[in-house]
Coordinates of C-alpha atoms in Angstrom, one line a residue:
X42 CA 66.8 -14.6 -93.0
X43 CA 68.7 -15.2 -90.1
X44 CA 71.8 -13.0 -90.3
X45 CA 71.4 -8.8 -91.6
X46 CA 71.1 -7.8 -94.6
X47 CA 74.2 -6.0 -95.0
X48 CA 76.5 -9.0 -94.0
X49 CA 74.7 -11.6 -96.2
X50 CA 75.4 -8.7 -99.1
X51 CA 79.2 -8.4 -97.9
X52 CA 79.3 -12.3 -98.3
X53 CA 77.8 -12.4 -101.5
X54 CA 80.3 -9.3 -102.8
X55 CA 83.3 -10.8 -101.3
X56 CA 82.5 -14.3 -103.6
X57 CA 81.5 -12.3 -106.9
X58 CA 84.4 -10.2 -106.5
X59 CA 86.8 -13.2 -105.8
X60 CA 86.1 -15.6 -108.7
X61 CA 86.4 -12.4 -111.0
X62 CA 89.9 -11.3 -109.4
X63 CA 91.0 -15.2 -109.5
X64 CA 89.5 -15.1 -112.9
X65 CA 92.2 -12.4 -113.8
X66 CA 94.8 -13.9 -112.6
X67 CA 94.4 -17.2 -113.8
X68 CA 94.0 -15.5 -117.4
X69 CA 97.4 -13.7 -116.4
X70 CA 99.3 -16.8 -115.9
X71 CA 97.7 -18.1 -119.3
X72 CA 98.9 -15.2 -121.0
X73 CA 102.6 -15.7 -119.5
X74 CA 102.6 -19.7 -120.7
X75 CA 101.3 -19.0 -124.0
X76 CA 104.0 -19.7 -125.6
X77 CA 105.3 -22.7 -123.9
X78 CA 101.8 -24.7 -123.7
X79 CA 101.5 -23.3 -127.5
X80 CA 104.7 -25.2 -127.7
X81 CA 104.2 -28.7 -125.7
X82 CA 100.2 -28.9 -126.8
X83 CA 99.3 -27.0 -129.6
X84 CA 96.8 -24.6 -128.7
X85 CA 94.2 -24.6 -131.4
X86 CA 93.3 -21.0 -133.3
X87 CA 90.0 -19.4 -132.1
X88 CA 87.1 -19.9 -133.9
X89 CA 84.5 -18.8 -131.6
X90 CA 86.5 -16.1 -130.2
X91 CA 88.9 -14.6 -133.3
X92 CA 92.7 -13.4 -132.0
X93 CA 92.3 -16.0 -128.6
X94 CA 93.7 -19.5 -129.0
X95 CA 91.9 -22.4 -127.5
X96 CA 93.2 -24.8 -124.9
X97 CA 92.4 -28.4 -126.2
X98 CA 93.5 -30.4 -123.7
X99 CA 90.2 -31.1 -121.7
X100 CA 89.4 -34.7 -123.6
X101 CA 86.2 -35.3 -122.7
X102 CA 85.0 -31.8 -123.8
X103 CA 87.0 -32.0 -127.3
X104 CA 85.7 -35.8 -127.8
X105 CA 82.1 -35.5 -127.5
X106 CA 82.1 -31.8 -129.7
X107 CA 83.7 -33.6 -132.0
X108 CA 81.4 -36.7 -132.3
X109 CA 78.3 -34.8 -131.4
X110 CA 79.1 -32.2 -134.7
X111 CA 80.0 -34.8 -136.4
X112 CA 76.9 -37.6 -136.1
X113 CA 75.4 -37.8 -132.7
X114 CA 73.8 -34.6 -132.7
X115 CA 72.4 -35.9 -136.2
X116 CA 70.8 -38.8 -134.8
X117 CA 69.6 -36.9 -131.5
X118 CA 67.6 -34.9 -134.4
X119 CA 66.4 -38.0 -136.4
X120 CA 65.5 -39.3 -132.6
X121 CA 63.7 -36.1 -132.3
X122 CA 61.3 -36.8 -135.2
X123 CA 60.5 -40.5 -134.5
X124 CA 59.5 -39.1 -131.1
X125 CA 57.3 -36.9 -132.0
X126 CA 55.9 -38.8 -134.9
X127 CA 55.2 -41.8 -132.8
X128 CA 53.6 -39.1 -129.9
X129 CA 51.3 -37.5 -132.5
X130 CA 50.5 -40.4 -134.9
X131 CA 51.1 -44.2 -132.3
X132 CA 51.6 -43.0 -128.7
X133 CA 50.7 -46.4 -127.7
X134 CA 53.8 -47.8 -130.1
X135 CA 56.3 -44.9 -128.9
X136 CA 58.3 -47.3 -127.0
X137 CA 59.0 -49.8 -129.8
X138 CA 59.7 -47.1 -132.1
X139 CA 62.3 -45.7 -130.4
X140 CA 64.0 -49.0 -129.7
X141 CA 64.4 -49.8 -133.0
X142 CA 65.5 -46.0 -133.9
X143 CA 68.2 -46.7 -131.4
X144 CA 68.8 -50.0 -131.7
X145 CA 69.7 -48.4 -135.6
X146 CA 71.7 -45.6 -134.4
X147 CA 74.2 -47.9 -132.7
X148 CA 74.6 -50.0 -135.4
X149 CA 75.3 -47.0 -137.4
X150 CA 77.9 -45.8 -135.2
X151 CA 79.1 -48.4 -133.8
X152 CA 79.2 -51.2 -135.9
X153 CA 77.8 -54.5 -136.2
X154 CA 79.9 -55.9 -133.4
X155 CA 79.7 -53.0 -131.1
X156 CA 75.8 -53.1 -131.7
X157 CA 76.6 -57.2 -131.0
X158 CA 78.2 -56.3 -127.7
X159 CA 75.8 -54.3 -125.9
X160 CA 73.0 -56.4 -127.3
X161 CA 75.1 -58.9 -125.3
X162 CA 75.5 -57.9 -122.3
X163 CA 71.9 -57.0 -122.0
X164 CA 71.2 -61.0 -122.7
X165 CA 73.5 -61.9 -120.3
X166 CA 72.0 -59.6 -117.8
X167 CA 68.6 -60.5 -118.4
X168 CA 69.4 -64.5 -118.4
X169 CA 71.4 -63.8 -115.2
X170 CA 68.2 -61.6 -113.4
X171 CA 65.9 -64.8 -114.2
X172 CA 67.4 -66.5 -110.7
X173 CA 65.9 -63.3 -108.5
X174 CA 69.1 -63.1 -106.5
X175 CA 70.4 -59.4 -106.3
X176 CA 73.6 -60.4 -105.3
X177 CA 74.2 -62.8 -108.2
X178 CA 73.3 -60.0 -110.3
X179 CA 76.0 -57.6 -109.0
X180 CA 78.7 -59.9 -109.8
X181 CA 77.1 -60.4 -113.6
X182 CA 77.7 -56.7 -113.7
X183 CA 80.7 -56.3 -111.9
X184 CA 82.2 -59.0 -114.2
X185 CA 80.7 -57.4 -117.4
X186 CA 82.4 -54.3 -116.4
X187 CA 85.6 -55.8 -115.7
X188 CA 85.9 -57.1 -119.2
X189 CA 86.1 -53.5 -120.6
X190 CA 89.9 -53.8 -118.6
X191 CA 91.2 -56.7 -120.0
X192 CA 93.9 -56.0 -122.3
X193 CA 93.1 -58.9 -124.8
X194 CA 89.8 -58.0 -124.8
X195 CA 90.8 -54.2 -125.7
X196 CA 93.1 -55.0 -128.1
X197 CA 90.5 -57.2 -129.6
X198 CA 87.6 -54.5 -130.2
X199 CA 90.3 -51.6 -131.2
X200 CA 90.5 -53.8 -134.2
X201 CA 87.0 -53.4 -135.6
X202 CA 87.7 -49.7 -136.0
X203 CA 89.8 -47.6 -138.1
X204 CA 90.5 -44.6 -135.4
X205 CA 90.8 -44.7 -131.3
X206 CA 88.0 -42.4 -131.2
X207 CA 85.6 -44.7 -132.6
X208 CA 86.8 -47.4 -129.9
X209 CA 86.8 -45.1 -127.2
X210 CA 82.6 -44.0 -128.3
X211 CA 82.4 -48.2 -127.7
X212 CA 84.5 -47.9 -124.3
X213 CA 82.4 -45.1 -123.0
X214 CA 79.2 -45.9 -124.0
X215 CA 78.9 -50.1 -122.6
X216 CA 80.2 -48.2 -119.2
X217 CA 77.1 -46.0 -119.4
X218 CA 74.8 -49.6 -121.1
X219 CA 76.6 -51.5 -117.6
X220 CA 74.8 -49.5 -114.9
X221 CA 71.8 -49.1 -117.1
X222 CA 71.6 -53.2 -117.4
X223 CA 72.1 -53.4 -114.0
X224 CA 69.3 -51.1 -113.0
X225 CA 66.8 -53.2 -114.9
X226 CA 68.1 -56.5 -113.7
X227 CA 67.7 -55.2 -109.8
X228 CA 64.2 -54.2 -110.4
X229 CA 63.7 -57.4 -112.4
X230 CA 64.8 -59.3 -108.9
X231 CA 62.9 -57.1 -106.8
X232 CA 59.5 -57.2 -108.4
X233 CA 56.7 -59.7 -107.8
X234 CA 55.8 -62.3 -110.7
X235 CA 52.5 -60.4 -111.5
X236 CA 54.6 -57.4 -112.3
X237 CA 57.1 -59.5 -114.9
X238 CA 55.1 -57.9 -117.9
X239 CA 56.4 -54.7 -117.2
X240 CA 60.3 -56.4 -116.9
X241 CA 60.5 -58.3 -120.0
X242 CA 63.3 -58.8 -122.4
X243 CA 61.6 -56.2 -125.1
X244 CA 61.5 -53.4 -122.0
X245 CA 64.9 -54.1 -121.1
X246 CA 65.6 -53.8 -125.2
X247 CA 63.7 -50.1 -125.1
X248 CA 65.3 -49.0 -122.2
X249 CA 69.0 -50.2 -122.5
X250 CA 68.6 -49.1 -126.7
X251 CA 67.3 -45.4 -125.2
X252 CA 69.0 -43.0 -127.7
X253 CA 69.3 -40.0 -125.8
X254 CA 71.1 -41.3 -123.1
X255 CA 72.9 -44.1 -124.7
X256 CA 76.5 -42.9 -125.3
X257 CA 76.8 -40.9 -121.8
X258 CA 74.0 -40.5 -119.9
X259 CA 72.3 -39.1 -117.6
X260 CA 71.2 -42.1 -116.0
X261 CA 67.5 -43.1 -115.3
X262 CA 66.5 -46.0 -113.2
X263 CA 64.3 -48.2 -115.4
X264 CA 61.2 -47.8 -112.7
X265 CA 61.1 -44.6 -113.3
X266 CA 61.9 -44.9 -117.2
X267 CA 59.0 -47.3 -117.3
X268 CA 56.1 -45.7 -115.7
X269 CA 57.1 -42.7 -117.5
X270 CA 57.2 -44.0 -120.9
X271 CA 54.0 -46.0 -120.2
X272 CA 52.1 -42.8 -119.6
X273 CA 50.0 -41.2 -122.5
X274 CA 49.7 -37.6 -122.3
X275 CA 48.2 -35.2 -123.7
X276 CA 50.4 -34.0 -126.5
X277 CA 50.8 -30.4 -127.9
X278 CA 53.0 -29.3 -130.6
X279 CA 53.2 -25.7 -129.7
X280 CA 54.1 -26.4 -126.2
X281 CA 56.7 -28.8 -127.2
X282 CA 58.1 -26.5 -130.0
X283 CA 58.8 -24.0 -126.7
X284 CA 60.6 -26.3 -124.8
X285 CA 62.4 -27.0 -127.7
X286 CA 63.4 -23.6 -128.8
X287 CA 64.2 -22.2 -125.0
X288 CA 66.4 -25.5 -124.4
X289 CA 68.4 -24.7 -127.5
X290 CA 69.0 -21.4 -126.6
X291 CA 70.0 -21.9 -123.3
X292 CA 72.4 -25.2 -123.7
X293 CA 73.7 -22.9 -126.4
X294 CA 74.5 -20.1 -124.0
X295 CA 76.2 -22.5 -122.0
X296 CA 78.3 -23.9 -124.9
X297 CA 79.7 -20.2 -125.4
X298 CA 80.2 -19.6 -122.0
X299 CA 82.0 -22.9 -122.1
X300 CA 84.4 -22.0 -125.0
X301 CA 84.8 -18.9 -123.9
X302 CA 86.5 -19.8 -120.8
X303 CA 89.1 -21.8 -122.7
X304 CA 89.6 -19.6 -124.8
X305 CA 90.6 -17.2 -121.8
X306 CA 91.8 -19.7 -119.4
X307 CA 94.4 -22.0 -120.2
X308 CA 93.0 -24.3 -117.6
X309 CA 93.8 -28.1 -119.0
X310 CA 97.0 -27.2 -120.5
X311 CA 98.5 -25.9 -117.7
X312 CA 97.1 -28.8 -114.9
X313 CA 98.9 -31.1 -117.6
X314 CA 102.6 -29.2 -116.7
X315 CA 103.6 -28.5 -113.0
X316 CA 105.9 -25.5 -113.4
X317 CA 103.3 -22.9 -113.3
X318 CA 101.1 -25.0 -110.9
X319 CA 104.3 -24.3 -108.9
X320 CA 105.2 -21.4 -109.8
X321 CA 101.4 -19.1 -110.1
X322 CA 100.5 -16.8 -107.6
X323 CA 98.0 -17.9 -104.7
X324 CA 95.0 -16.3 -106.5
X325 CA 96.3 -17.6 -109.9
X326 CA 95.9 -21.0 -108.3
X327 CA 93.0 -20.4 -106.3
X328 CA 91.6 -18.9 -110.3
X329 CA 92.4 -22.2 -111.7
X330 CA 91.0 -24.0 -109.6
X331 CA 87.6 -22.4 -109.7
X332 CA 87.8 -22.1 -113.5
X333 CA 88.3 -26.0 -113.6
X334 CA 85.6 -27.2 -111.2
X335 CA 83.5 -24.7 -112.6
X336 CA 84.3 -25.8 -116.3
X337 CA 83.3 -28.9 -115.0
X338 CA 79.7 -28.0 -114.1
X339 CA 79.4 -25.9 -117.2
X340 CA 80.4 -29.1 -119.6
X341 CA 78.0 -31.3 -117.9
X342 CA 75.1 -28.5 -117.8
X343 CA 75.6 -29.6 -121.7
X344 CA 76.3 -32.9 -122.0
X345 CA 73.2 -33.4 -119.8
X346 CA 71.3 -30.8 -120.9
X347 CA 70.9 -31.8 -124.4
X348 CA 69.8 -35.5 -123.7
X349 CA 67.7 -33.8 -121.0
X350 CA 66.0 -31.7 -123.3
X351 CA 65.3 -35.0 -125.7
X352 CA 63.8 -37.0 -122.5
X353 CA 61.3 -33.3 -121.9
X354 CA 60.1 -33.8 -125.4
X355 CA 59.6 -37.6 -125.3
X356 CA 57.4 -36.5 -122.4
X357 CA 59.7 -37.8 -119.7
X358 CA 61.1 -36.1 -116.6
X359 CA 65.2 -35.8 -116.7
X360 CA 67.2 -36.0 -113.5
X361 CA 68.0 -32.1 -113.0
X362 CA 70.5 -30.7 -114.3
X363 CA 73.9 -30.4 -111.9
X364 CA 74.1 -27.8 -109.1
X365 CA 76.2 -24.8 -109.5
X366 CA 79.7 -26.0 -107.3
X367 CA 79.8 -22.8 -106.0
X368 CA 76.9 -22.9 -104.4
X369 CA 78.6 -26.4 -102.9
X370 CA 79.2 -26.4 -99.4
X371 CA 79.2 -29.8 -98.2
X372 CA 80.6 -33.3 -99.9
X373 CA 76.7 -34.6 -99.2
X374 CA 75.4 -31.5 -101.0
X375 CA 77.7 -32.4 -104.1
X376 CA 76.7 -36.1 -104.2
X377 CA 73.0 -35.2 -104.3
X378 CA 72.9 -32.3 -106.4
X379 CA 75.4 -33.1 -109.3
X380 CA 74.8 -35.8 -110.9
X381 CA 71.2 -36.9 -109.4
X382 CA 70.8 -39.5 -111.8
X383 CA 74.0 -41.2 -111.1
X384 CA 73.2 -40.6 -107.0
X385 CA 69.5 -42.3 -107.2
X386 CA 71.0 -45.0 -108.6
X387 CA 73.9 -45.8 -105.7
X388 CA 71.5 -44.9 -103.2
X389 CA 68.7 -47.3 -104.2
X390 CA 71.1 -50.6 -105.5
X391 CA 74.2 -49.7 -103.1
X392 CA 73.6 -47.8 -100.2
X393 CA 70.4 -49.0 -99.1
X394 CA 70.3 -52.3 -99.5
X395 CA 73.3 -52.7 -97.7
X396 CA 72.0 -50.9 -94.4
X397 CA 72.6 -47.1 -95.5
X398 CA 72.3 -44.9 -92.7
X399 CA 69.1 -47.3 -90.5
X400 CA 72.1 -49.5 -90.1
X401 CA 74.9 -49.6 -87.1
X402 CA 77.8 -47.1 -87.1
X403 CA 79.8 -50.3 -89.1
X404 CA 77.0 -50.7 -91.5
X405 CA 76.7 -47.4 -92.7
X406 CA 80.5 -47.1 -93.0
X407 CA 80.4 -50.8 -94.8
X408 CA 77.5 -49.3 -97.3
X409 CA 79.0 -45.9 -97.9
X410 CA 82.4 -47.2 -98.2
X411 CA 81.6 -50.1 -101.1
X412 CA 79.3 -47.3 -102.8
X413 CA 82.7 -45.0 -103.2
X414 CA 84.2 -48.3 -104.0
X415 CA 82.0 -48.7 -107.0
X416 CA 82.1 -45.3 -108.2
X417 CA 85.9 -45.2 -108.4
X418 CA 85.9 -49.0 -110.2
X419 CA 83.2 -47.7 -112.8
X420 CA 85.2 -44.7 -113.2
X421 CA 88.0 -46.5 -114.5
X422 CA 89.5 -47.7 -111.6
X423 CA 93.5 -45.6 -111.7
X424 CA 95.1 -44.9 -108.6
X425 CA 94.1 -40.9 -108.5
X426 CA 90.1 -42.4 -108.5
X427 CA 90.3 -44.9 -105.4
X428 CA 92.1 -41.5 -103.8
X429 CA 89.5 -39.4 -104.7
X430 CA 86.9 -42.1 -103.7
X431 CA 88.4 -42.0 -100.4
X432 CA 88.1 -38.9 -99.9
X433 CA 84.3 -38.6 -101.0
X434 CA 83.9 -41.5 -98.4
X435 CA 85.7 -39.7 -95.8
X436 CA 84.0 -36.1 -96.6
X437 CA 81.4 -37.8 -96.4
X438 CA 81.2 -40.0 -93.1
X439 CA 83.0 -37.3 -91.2
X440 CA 79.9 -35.0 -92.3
X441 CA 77.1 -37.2 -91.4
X442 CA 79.1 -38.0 -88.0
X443 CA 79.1 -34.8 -87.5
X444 CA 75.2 -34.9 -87.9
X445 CA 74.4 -37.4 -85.6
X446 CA 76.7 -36.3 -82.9
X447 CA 75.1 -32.2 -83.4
X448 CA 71.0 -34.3 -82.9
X449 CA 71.6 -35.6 -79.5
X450 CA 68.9 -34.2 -77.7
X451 CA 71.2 -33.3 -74.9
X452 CA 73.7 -31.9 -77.5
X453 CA 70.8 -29.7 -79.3
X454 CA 69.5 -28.5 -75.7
X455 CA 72.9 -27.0 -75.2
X456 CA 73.5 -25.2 -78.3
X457 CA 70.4 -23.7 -78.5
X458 CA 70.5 -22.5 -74.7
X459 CA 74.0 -21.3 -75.2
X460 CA 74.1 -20.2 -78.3
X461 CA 71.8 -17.7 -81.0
X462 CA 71.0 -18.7 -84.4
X463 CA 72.9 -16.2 -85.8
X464 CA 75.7 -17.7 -83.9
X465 CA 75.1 -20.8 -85.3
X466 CA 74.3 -20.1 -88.5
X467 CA 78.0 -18.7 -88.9
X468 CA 79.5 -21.7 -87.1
X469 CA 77.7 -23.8 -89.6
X470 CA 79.4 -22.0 -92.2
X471 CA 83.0 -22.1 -90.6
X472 CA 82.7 -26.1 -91.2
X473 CA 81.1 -26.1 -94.1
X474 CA 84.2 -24.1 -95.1
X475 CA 86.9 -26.7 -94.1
X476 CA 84.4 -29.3 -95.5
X477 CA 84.5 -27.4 -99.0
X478 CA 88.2 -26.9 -99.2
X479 CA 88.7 -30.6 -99.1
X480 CA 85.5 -31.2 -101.4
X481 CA 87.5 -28.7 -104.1
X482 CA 90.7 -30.7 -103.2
X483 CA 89.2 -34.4 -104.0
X484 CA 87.5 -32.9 -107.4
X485 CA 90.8 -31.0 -108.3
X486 CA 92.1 -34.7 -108.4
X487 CA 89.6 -36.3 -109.8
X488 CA 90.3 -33.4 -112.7
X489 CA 93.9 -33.4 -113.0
X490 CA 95.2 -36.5 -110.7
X491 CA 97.8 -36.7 -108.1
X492 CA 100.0 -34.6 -109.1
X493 CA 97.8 -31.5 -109.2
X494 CA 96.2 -32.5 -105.7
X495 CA 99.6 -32.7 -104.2
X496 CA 100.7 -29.7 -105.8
X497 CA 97.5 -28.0 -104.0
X498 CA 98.1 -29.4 -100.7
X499 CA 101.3 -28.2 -100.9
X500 CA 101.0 -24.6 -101.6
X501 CA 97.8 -24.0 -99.8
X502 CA 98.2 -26.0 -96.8
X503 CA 102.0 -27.2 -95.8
X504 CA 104.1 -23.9 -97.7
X505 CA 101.0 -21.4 -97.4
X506 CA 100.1 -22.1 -93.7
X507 CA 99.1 -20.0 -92.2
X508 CA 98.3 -17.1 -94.1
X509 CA 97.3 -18.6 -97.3
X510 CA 95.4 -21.1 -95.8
X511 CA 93.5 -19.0 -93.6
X512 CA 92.6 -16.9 -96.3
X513 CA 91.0 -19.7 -98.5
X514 CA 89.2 -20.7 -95.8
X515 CA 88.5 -16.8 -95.2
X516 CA 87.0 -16.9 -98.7
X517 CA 85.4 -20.5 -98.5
X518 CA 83.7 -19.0 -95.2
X519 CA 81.9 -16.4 -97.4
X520 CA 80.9 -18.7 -100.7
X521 CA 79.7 -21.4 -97.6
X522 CA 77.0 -18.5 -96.4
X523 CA 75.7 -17.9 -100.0
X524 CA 75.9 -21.9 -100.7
X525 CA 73.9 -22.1 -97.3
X526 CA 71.4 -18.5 -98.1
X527 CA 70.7 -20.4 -102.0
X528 CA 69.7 -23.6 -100.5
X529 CA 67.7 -22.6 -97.7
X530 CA 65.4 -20.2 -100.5
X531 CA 65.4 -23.0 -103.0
X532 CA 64.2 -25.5 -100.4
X533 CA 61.6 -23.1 -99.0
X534 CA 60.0 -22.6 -102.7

């Protein structure tokens, strides 16, 4: 522990006590636009929470509760029991099983012609991979992707179903079938031909029809799918039955937790109207912004958790789970610790192959820059992403820069004569506090779009300077030591 006691406990205070006075204030400001969102959105009647109204504007969160009560938690259950079945009765067959459970599942929810498209684009992908040339694979996917964004083609596929919803499930999950296509196809290129057994058409089949993480994830490279799935273990009902039965309770702590904080926080209803953006308090804003990055992490801890707990029981590692964003303290950190599946698979078919970071100055910006590129294109490709993206990309070059310049020998010789590690230690958390308030600025966009990142930049930094914006960073100063504190404990267990 490098700094006292006393001052890492005044940090740590200062944070707690912060979120739950910007907590206060945001549900302040929620109360005050009750009315007037009630009005323009509809806020939906408690059910959870009796006497609180819900705010139903976060999409993504509505959507999949409302598919996963209706079916997909249904056929995560029927997946359940195949899984198991096949473990305890034909481990060896456990692959093929599954395939055809899911290969069933999205037929059943999607449709003969939905089930037609992603078993096409899996064709395609394989046919394409037989020529061993990685970048002729990339532009298979890349156009594969692109023809989710062609308005014929939409207008086509909204056709075979009655409601947008049921579209939309076929929108979001070939986005997800793209990258996992296009991890298989890499590997197939990559691999020698004595190890084209383990990349054949049926493989591809199990992996792409994988019902857990079919509709949104998280995504597993199919190396590490493969080995896994190839390795019989040892299987115990009891110890599976745990899992089970802790993983419930928890990703159902997380779904009250979840509700509860729109049922408190009009978060999404009032990002969707500038007036009280506009009009809040400092700490009001500074509360909504926590409450909807932190939102955020709490919505994925479930829509990850649950496929994550499937993938435990199948007797397969997950990617973990995302990081708590304020612990975040750095854009790098954020990349690698929230959505680690989605990471390993830029960093092993993007960022590397293109040079990464053994590469010149120009190649790692080249590598980092087309990874960003990708992520805002898969993303959907609107204006507020490619800002966003280029503000990941910035966050993070200026960061690693940072890096390189800070291991010079000559550089390190001077700090460390002229300087403590206490002293350091704190300097490191004065950047890591600049570096956070644009991290919470890109994801506040990403979130709500331009218009609530402008709104921030704004208030906090062109009307609130200097006071206001010395004071976030006052506060982003202390959740940057914790951040720091967590990781180094966590890395040193």
């Amino acid at each position: 522990m490098l700094l006292p006691a006393w001052e890492l406990c005044l940090y740590g205070l200062l944070t707690v006590g912060s979120h739950l006075y910007a907590f206060y204030e945001a549900h302040q400001v929620s109360r005050k636009y009750e009315a007037a969102m009630d009005r323009r959105f509809g806020l939906e009647p408690g059910t959870l929470f009796r006497g609180l109204k819900k705010d139903p504007m976060d999409f993504e969160w509505s959507y999949w509760i409302e598919w996963g009560r209706e079916r997909i938690l249904w056929l995560l259950a029927g997946h359940l029991l195949v899984s198991q079945t096949s473990r305890l009765l034909v481990e060896k067959y456990k692959p093929w099983c599954l395939m055809v459970y899911g290969m069933a599942a999205c037929w059943l929810l999607l449709g003969i012609k939905g089930f037609a498209v992603i078993l096409l684009h899996a064709a395609i992908s394989f046919a394409v991979a037989q020529f061993q040339l990685s970048l002729l694979t990339w532009l298979c996917s890349l156009i594969l992707l692109s023809t989710l964004r062609i308005p014929a083609v939409e207008e086509t596929k909204r056709k075979w179903y009655d409601t947008e919803n049921e579209y939309y499930l076929l929108l979001f999950t070939v986005s997800v079938r793209c990258l996992f296509c296009t991890s298989f196809s890499l590997e197939y290129c990559w691999h020698a031909p004595t190890q084209k057994s383990s990349h054949s058409f049926p493989w591809m089949l199990a992996y792409v029809f994988y019902y857990p993480t079919f509709h949104n994830g998280p995504l597993v490279n199919f190396d590490e799918f493969s080995k896994q799935m190839r390795r019989q273990e040892a299987f115990s009902v009891k110890t599976n039955l745990s899992i089970l039965i802790v993983g419930i309770i928890r990703i159902f702590f997380w779904w009250c937790l979840a509700e509860l904080m729109i049922h408190l926080m009009y978060i999404h209803a009032l990002y969707s109207s500038a007036l009280p953006l506009e009009s809040a308090s400092y700490w009001a804003l500074g509360g909504l912004a926590l409450a909807q990055v932190l939102f955020f992490y709490v919505k994925y801890l479930i829509l990850y958790g649950v496929p994550g707990l499937l993938l435990q029981m199948d007797g397969l590692k997950p990617p973990a789970l995302p990081c708590c964003v304020s612990l975040m303290h750095s854009f790098t950190k954020m990349w690698r610790t929230f959505d680690v599946g989605l990471h390993r698979f830029l960093v092993r078919y993007i960022y590397v192959p293109m040079g990464g970071s053994q590469s010149s100055l120009l190649g790692t910006l080249l590598s980092t820059a087309l990874t960003f590129a990708f992520v805002s294109y898969w993303h959907g490709g609107q204006s507020y992403l490619w800002y966003w993206g280029a503000l990941n990309w910035l966050g993070v070059i200026v960061e690693n820069g940072t890096k390189r310049i800070l291991s010079i020998s000559l550089i390190q010789d001077l700090i460390e004569r002229f300087f403590s590690p206490r002293f350091r230690r704190r300097l490191h958390a004065v950047l890591a506090s600049v570096s956070t308030s644009m991290l919470i600025l890109s994801n506040l966009i990403f979130l709500g779009g331009n218009q609530v990142g402008k709104i921030y930049w704004n208030r906090i930094f062109m009307e609130g300077w200097p006071w206001a914006t010395l004071t976030v960073l006052g506060f982003l100063y202390c959740y940057s030591h914790v951040g720091i504190e967590w990781e180094q404990k966590y890395a040193a267990h």
